[in-house]
Short mmCIF file of C-alpha atoms and ligand atoms in Angstrom, two decimals:
data_model
loop_
_atom_site.label_atom_id
_atom_site.label_comp_id
_atom_site.label_asym_id
_atom_site.label_seq_id
_atom_site.Cartn_x
_atom_site.Cartn_y
_atom_site.Cartn_z
CA UNK A 26 25.58 -4.14 10.23
CA UNK A 27 28.22 -6.65 9.22
CA UNK A 28 25.68 -8.43 6.58
CA UNK A 29 23.99 -5.56 5.60
CA UNK A 30 23.01 -5.28 1.76
CA UNK A 31 23.59 -2.28 0.04
CA UNK A 32 21.80 -0.83 -3.67
CA UNK A 33 25.44 0.54 -4.01
CA UNK A 34 26.91 -2.45 -3.84
CA UNK A 35 25.36 -4.29 -6.38
CA UNK A 36 24.62 -3.56 -10.28
CA UNK A 37 21.69 -3.47 -12.04
CA UNK A 38 21.54 -6.40 -13.59
CA UNK A 39 22.62 -8.54 -10.64
CA UNK A 40 19.62 -6.96 -8.78
CA UNK A 41 17.08 -7.22 -11.94
CA UNK A 42 17.79 -10.93 -11.82
CA UNK A 43 17.02 -11.12 -7.67
CA UNK A 44 13.57 -12.96 -6.85
CA UNK A 45 11.61 -10.21 -4.97
CA UNK A 46 12.26 -12.13 -1.42
CA UNK A 47 16.24 -11.89 -2.51
CA UNK A 48 16.07 -7.28 -3.17
CA UNK A 49 13.79 -6.62 0.24
CA UNK A 50 16.70 -6.59 2.63
CA UNK A 51 18.16 -4.31 0.16
CA UNK A 52 15.48 -1.43 0.81
CA UNK A 53 15.93 -1.92 4.46
CA UNK A 54 19.90 -0.12 4.59
CA UNK A 55 19.93 3.26 4.73
CA UNK A 56 18.23 5.65 3.16
CA UNK A 57 15.23 2.82 3.83
CA UNK A 58 12.65 2.59 1.26
CA UNK A 59 9.19 1.29 0.24
CA UNK A 60 9.03 -0.48 -2.90
CA UNK A 61 8.00 -4.19 -2.71
CA UNK A 62 5.10 -5.78 0.05
CA UNK A 63 7.68 -8.78 0.17
CA UNK A 64 9.91 -6.46 2.31
CA UNK A 65 7.79 -6.38 4.86
CA UNK A 66 7.25 -8.89 7.83
CA UNK A 67 5.11 -9.53 10.64
CA UNK A 68 6.98 -7.18 13.49
CA UNK A 69 7.27 -4.63 11.22
CA UNK A 70 2.99 -4.53 10.08
CA UNK A 71 2.39 -4.53 14.31
CA UNK A 72 4.62 -2.19 14.44
CA UNK A 73 3.33 0.19 11.79
CA UNK A 74 -0.72 -0.33 12.74
CA UNK A 75 0.56 0.68 16.43
CA UNK A 76 2.12 3.91 14.75
CA UNK A 77 -0.48 4.81 13.08
CA UNK A 78 -2.95 4.39 15.87
CA UNK A 79 -0.13 6.70 17.70
CA UNK A 80 -0.77 9.51 15.83
CA UNK A 81 -4.12 9.26 14.81
CA UNK A 82 -5.03 9.50 18.92
CA UNK A 83 -2.67 11.90 19.27
CA UNK A 84 -3.84 13.91 16.20
CA UNK A 85 -7.38 14.05 17.99
CA UNK A 86 -6.03 17.18 20.02
CA UNK A 87 -5.36 20.77 18.62
CA UNK A 88 -1.85 20.42 20.87
CA UNK A 89 -1.65 17.09 19.72
CA UNK A 90 -1.96 17.98 15.95
CA UNK A 91 0.62 20.86 16.30
CA UNK A 92 3.23 19.01 18.12
CA UNK A 93 3.08 16.18 15.47
CA UNK A 94 3.54 19.32 13.18
CA UNK A 95 6.92 19.90 14.29
CA UNK A 96 8.32 16.09 13.96
CA UNK A 97 9.71 16.10 10.42
CA UNK A 98 9.07 20.15 9.80
CA UNK A 99 12.95 20.28 8.66
CA UNK A 100 11.83 17.87 5.84
CA UNK A 101 10.63 17.96 2.50
CA UNK A 102 8.79 15.62 -0.03
CA UNK A 103 8.14 14.65 -3.58
CA UNK A 104 4.83 13.55 -5.12
CA UNK A 105 5.74 12.44 -8.34
CA UNK A 106 2.59 10.70 -9.76
CA UNK A 107 3.16 9.84 -13.42
CA UNK A 108 -0.28 8.30 -13.14
CA UNK A 109 -3.66 9.16 -12.25
CA UNK A 110 -4.34 9.02 -8.26
CA UNK A 111 -6.42 10.64 -5.62
CA UNK A 112 -6.37 8.46 -2.43
CA UNK A 113 -2.74 7.60 -2.95
CA UNK A 114 -2.10 11.11 -3.81
CA UNK A 115 -4.31 13.39 -1.33
CA UNK A 116 -3.60 10.92 1.35
CA UNK A 117 0.17 10.70 1.29
CA UNK A 118 0.10 14.43 0.89
CA UNK A 119 -2.07 14.71 4.28
CA UNK A 120 0.37 12.54 5.85
CA UNK A 121 2.75 14.91 4.88
CA UNK A 122 0.91 17.66 6.15
CA UNK A 123 0.20 16.31 9.74
CA UNK A 124 3.67 15.51 10.20
CA UNK A 125 4.97 18.87 8.96
CA UNK A 126 6.51 17.78 5.69
CA UNK A 127 6.97 21.09 3.12
CA UNK A 128 5.88 19.25 -0.05
CA UNK A 129 6.29 19.53 -3.93
CA UNK A 130 4.49 17.89 -6.53
CA UNK A 131 4.43 17.14 -10.25
CA UNK A 132 0.81 15.63 -11.40
CA UNK A 133 1.43 14.86 -15.01
CA UNK A 134 5.53 14.21 -16.65
CA UNK A 135 4.31 16.97 -19.76
CA UNK A 136 4.25 19.18 -17.02
CA UNK A 137 8.36 18.32 -16.41
CA UNK A 138 11.24 18.75 -18.38
CA UNK A 139 10.36 14.95 -19.82
CA UNK A 140 8.75 16.77 -21.99
CA UNK A 141 12.13 18.20 -23.49
CA UNK A 142 13.39 14.60 -23.87
CA UNK A 143 15.02 14.25 -20.26
CA UNK A 144 14.53 10.99 -19.45
CA UNK A 145 12.67 9.31 -16.59
CA UNK A 146 15.63 8.80 -14.34
CA UNK A 147 17.42 12.32 -15.11
CA UNK A 148 14.20 13.84 -14.16
CA UNK A 149 13.87 11.93 -10.46
CA UNK A 150 17.20 12.48 -10.13
CA UNK A 151 16.80 16.53 -10.99
CA UNK A 152 13.65 15.96 -7.69
CA UNK A 153 15.80 14.31 -5.51
CA UNK A 154 18.17 17.50 -5.51
CA UNK A 155 15.84 19.64 -3.91
CA UNK A 156 13.90 17.15 -1.39
CA UNK A 157 14.45 14.36 1.47
CA UNK A 158 12.19 11.32 0.07
CA UNK A 159 10.49 10.77 -3.58
CA UNK A 160 6.96 9.35 -2.91
CA UNK A 161 5.78 8.00 -6.52
CA UNK A 162 3.37 6.17 -9.19
CA UNK A 163 5.00 5.29 -12.28
CA UNK A 164 3.17 3.06 -14.85
CA UNK A 165 6.47 1.29 -15.62
CA UNK A 166 6.86 -1.61 -13.41
CA UNK A 167 10.01 -1.80 -11.61
CA UNK A 168 10.75 1.94 -12.33
CA UNK A 169 10.77 2.88 -8.58
CA UNK A 170 13.27 0.15 -7.72
CA UNK A 171 15.08 1.30 -10.71
CA UNK A 172 15.12 4.91 -8.62
CA UNK A 173 16.14 3.26 -5.82
CA UNK A 174 19.10 1.60 -7.02
CA UNK A 175 20.03 4.69 -8.47
CA UNK A 176 19.58 6.60 -5.89
CA UNK A 177 22.44 4.32 -3.94
CA UNK A 178 24.88 5.30 -7.22
CA UNK A 179 24.31 9.42 -6.06
CA UNK A 180 26.25 11.41 -3.32
CA UNK A 181 22.80 11.72 -1.56
CA UNK A 182 20.57 9.16 -2.11
CA UNK A 183 17.12 9.79 -0.18
CA UNK A 184 13.96 7.22 0.30
CA UNK A 185 11.68 6.17 -2.42
CA UNK A 186 8.56 5.36 -1.27
CA UNK A 187 6.17 3.48 -4.16
CA UNK A 188 2.92 4.55 -4.32
CA UNK A 189 2.04 2.09 -7.52
CA UNK A 190 3.98 0.73 -9.98
CA UNK A 191 2.83 -0.82 -13.07
CA UNK A 192 0.62 -3.96 -12.51
CA UNK A 193 2.77 -5.30 -10.13
CA UNK A 194 3.22 -3.33 -6.96
CA UNK A 195 1.10 -1.32 -4.52
CA UNK A 196 2.66 -1.55 -0.92
CA UNK A 197 1.32 1.52 0.60
CA UNK A 198 -1.68 -0.08 -0.54
CA UNK A 199 -1.29 -3.47 1.47
CA UNK A 200 -0.45 -1.79 4.76
CA UNK A 201 -3.23 0.36 4.95
CA UNK A 202 -5.77 -2.74 3.63
CA UNK A 203 -3.59 -5.02 6.76
CA UNK A 204 -4.79 -1.61 8.94
CA UNK A 205 -8.28 -2.17 8.14
CA UNK A 206 -8.24 -5.57 8.24
CA UNK A 207 -6.46 -5.52 12.01
CA UNK A 208 -9.15 -2.77 12.80
CA UNK A 209 -12.08 -4.63 11.59
CA UNK A 210 -11.17 -8.10 13.44
CA UNK A 211 -9.52 -6.27 16.54
CA UNK A 212 -12.26 -7.73 18.89
CA UNK A 213 -12.49 -11.66 17.23
CA UNK A 214 -8.80 -12.59 17.30
CA UNK A 215 -6.83 -10.45 14.48
CA UNK A 216 -6.22 -11.48 10.90
CA UNK A 217 -4.18 -15.26 12.16
CA UNK A 218 -7.24 -17.66 10.58
CA UNK A 219 -9.55 -15.63 8.61
CA UNK A 220 -10.82 -16.57 5.30
CA UNK A 221 -10.07 -13.59 2.36
CA UNK A 222 -11.79 -12.88 -0.94
CA UNK A 223 -10.45 -11.22 -3.30
CA UNK A 224 -12.75 -10.42 -6.09
CA UNK A 225 -12.26 -9.23 -9.71
CA UNK A 226 -9.75 -8.46 -11.59
CA UNK A 227 -7.15 -10.13 -10.03
CA UNK A 228 -4.06 -10.52 -13.05
CA UNK A 229 -3.82 -6.43 -13.67
CA UNK A 230 -4.85 -5.18 -9.78
CA UNK A 231 -1.72 -4.31 -8.06
CA UNK A 232 -3.15 -4.15 -4.55
CA UNK A 233 -4.37 -7.37 -4.44
CA UNK A 234 -0.69 -8.44 -5.66
CA UNK A 235 0.85 -7.09 -2.71
CA UNK A 236 -2.07 -7.34 -0.11
CA UNK A 237 -1.50 -11.53 -0.99
CA UNK A 238 1.78 -11.62 -0.53
CA UNK A 239 1.13 -9.59 3.18
CA UNK A 240 -1.32 -11.95 4.10
CA UNK A 241 0.85 -14.92 4.09
CA UNK A 242 2.46 -12.91 7.41
CA UNK A 243 -0.72 -14.16 9.56
CA UNK A 244 -1.01 -17.44 10.76
CA UNK A 245 -3.87 -20.23 8.73
CA UNK A 246 -5.32 -17.60 6.71
CA UNK A 247 -6.95 -18.96 3.74
CA UNK A 248 -7.15 -16.97 0.64
CA UNK A 249 -9.87 -17.16 -2.30
CA UNK A 250 -9.15 -15.69 -5.42
CA UNK A 251 -12.62 -15.25 -7.59
CA UNK A 252 -12.23 -14.40 -11.15
CA UNK A 253 -12.74 -15.27 -14.64
CA UNK A 254 -9.85 -17.36 -16.16
CA UNK A 255 -8.55 -14.53 -17.89
CA UNK A 256 -8.40 -12.22 -15.16
CA UNK A 257 -7.15 -14.37 -12.45
CA UNK A 258 -4.53 -14.17 -9.72
CA UNK A 259 -0.66 -14.40 -11.61
CA UNK A 260 0.87 -17.74 -11.37
CA UNK A 261 3.84 -15.38 -9.82
CA UNK A 262 1.78 -15.08 -6.54
CA UNK A 263 0.79 -18.42 -6.70
CA UNK A 264 3.97 -19.37 -6.32
CA UNK A 265 5.04 -17.18 -3.09
CA UNK A 266 1.89 -18.51 -1.55
CA UNK A 267 3.07 -22.00 -2.00
CA UNK A 268 6.26 -21.22 -1.01
CA UNK A 269 4.86 -19.67 2.38
CA UNK A 270 2.69 -21.89 3.36
CA UNK A 271 -0.39 -20.12 2.58
CA UNK A 272 -3.75 -22.29 1.83
CA UNK A 273 -5.56 -20.59 -1.44
CA UNK A 274 -7.87 -21.51 -3.85
CA UNK A 275 -9.43 -20.61 -7.36
CA UNK A 276 -12.62 -20.12 -7.96
CA UNK A 277 -15.64 -18.56 -10.52
CA UNK A 278 -18.33 -19.16 -7.77
CA UNK A 279 -18.23 -15.43 -5.42
CA UNK A 280 -21.92 -16.86 -3.78
CA UNK A 281 -20.76 -20.35 -2.74
CA UNK A 282 -17.01 -18.60 -0.92
CA UNK A 283 -19.23 -15.59 0.48
CA UNK A 284 -20.79 -17.06 3.52
CA UNK A 285 -17.87 -18.12 5.12
CA UNK A 286 -15.13 -15.05 4.42
CA UNK A 287 -14.54 -12.98 6.99
CA UNK A 288 -13.13 -10.31 4.31
CA UNK A 289 -13.93 -9.65 0.83
CA UNK A 290 -11.87 -7.81 -1.02
CA UNK A 291 -13.70 -6.30 -4.42
CA UNK A 292 -11.43 -4.36 -7.32
CA UNK A 293 -12.76 -2.82 -10.38
CA UNK A 294 -11.56 -3.58 -13.92
CA UNK A 295 -8.20 -2.18 -14.51
CA UNK A 296 -9.34 -1.67 -18.61
CA UNK A 297 -6.23 1.32 -18.50
CA UNK A 298 -4.45 -2.03 -19.14
CA UNK A 299 -6.00 -3.51 -22.13
CA UNK A 300 -4.03 -3.73 -25.04
CA UNK A 301 -6.95 -3.73 -26.90
CA UNK A 302 -7.19 -7.73 -27.73
CA UNK A 303 -8.16 -8.92 -24.10
CA UNK A 304 -11.61 -9.61 -23.35
CA UNK A 305 -12.22 -7.83 -19.49
CA UNK A 306 -16.29 -8.58 -20.14
CA UNK A 307 -16.42 -11.21 -17.99
CA UNK A 308 -15.54 -10.07 -14.68
CA UNK A 309 -18.02 -7.37 -14.96
CA UNK A 310 -20.69 -10.27 -13.11
CA UNK A 311 -18.99 -9.99 -10.20
CA UNK A 312 -20.97 -7.93 -7.74
CA UNK A 313 -21.80 -7.56 -4.10
CA UNK A 314 -24.90 -5.93 -3.19
CA UNK A 315 -28.03 -5.43 -0.77
CA UNK A 316 -29.38 -9.49 -2.07
CA UNK A 317 -26.04 -10.49 -0.32
CA UNK A 318 -25.62 -8.65 2.85
CA UNK A 319 -27.59 -11.80 4.87
CA UNK A 320 -26.00 -14.53 3.62
CA UNK A 321 -22.78 -12.59 4.62
CA UNK A 322 -21.02 -13.22 8.17
CA UNK A 323 -21.90 -10.35 10.72
CA UNK A 324 -18.63 -9.82 11.38
CA UNK A 325 -17.61 -9.81 7.71
CA UNK A 326 -15.48 -7.15 6.42
CA UNK A 327 -15.97 -5.42 3.08
CA UNK A 328 -13.15 -3.89 1.09
CA UNK A 329 -12.18 -1.91 -2.00
CA UNK A 330 -8.88 0.22 -2.56
CA UNK A 331 -11.08 2.52 -4.41
CA UNK A 332 -11.87 4.18 -6.91
CA UNK A 333 -15.36 1.87 -7.85
CA UNK A 334 -17.36 1.12 -10.64
CA UNK A 335 -20.74 -1.10 -10.52
CA UNK A 336 -18.94 -4.42 -8.51
CA UNK A 337 -19.79 -2.76 -5.08
CA UNK A 338 -23.34 -1.25 -4.93
CA UNK A 339 -23.95 2.28 -3.26
CA UNK A 340 -26.43 0.60 -1.66
CA UNK A 341 -24.56 -1.30 1.27
CA UNK A 342 -22.09 1.99 1.49
CA UNK A 343 -24.28 2.02 5.41
CA UNK A 344 -23.93 -1.40 6.08
CA UNK A 345 -21.50 -1.40 9.36
CA UNK A 346 -19.20 -4.02 7.26
CA UNK A 347 -18.65 -2.48 4.48
CA UNK A 348 -15.07 -1.20 5.45
CA UNK A 349 -14.19 0.76 2.17
CA UNK A 350 -14.43 4.44 3.90
CA UNK A 351 -12.71 4.17 6.83
CA UNK A 352 -9.83 1.70 4.88
CA UNK A 353 -9.21 5.21 2.42
CA UNK A 354 -9.18 7.53 5.42
CA UNK A 355 -6.93 4.66 7.12
CA UNK A 356 -4.42 5.21 4.58
CA UNK A 357 -3.66 9.13 5.80
CA UNK A 358 -2.84 7.39 8.88
CA UNK A 359 -0.58 4.27 7.93
CA UNK A 360 1.38 6.69 5.25
CA UNK A 361 1.90 9.04 8.36
CA UNK A 362 3.29 5.96 10.60
CA UNK A 363 5.47 4.94 7.14
CA UNK A 364 6.85 7.94 6.66
CA UNK A 365 7.71 9.30 10.79
CA UNK A 366 9.44 5.30 10.49
CA UNK A 367 11.46 5.93 7.33
CA UNK A 368 13.13 9.02 8.85
CA UNK A 369 13.61 7.02 11.88
CA UNK A 370 11.53 9.79 14.21
CA UNK A 371 8.73 7.63 15.33
CA UNK A 372 10.51 7.44 19.23
CA UNK A 373 9.26 10.71 19.75
CA UNK A 374 5.59 9.62 18.93
CA UNK A 375 6.12 7.06 21.56
CA UNK A 376 7.47 9.35 24.31
CA UNK A 377 4.79 11.79 23.86
CA UNK A 378 2.17 8.79 23.43
CA UNK A 379 3.33 7.40 26.86
CA UNK A 380 3.42 11.10 28.39
CA UNK A 381 0.02 12.91 27.89
CA UNK A 382 -2.28 9.43 27.51
CA UNK A 383 -4.67 11.03 23.80
CA UNK A 384 -7.63 10.22 23.82
CA UNK A 385 -8.88 6.53 22.61
N1 LIG B 7 -6.11 2.88 -4.13
C1 LIG B 7 -5.74 3.90 -4.85
O1 LIG B 7 -4.76 3.52 -5.50
O2 LIG B 7 -6.71 4.72 -5.24
P1 LIG B 7 -5.78 5.94 -6.24
O3 LIG B 7 -5.76 6.04 -7.58
O4 LIG B 7 -6.91 7.10 -6.00
O5 LIG B 7 -4.68 6.37 -5.62
#
């Protein structure tokens, strides 16, 4: 490609100075990385959602599941999780298994040679010697980008999937959230024109920061951010929304926005980032429970990236509008779609699907 932007052609300091929007094209060149929400466009989202649904349907039958396992049986993936995780780790691992990739993992840096003084950069380069993809979660914001840039300087660069970096990005979570919203609104016009309410710790919630951007790719969406001032969404995200022309409101009055909400995205307090001088008790007042069900729209989708604490009552788990358990399972399908697309094998699934027409 004539104007292709390659990570191997830019210095790290120059790259760091770019805006998120300007960084995005660098992650689309070979090998493709998934690092920030801003690298996706609307067509990407629609393609990934459609592919996820096809994988899910093919997987329902034994012969389909066996077929899927052949697709990436020549590949290996490293799951490097330097922060705790249940869903993101397990769903990526399950997605790899669906597609036949073998996986290895390091889930605690204390079990790697980092304890002997090896740098995180050398650690990841070591992993890359044995696998074809690294799926990584790391507490340092931007470290996954640094790894992708570093890969470009090596003879064998491999794709990096960001499974959560610092408090800044969680792009694969945002993809599964979009997939869940798309499925929830399938019969009521899709995501376009919907009102989405984000609640809780929005300052340090990387899922919210990534999803807010993806929602700018839909027409006429309006976002509401419900949080105390100390935990309100960052100005950097509001600037991006302004740039994209997406309408939004900041409020502390959750109940006033409930009746018109098409989706409510609850989040927990991210107190793992507390420094000791920040008060987070204010946000604990934001809660959704049985007492709110009558004022919500009958089609309102209640999402939560999980884990939850008290902000979503278990009383509403069986309400048909509570989507968070389905949202979690959707993560496995959309991550399988993303991994398959990263290796450019999606056409094989489409051919199989068209030939065998699996059950819906
Ligand atoms: N949603 C999410 O990232 O969950 P885990 O921390 O359990 O992976």
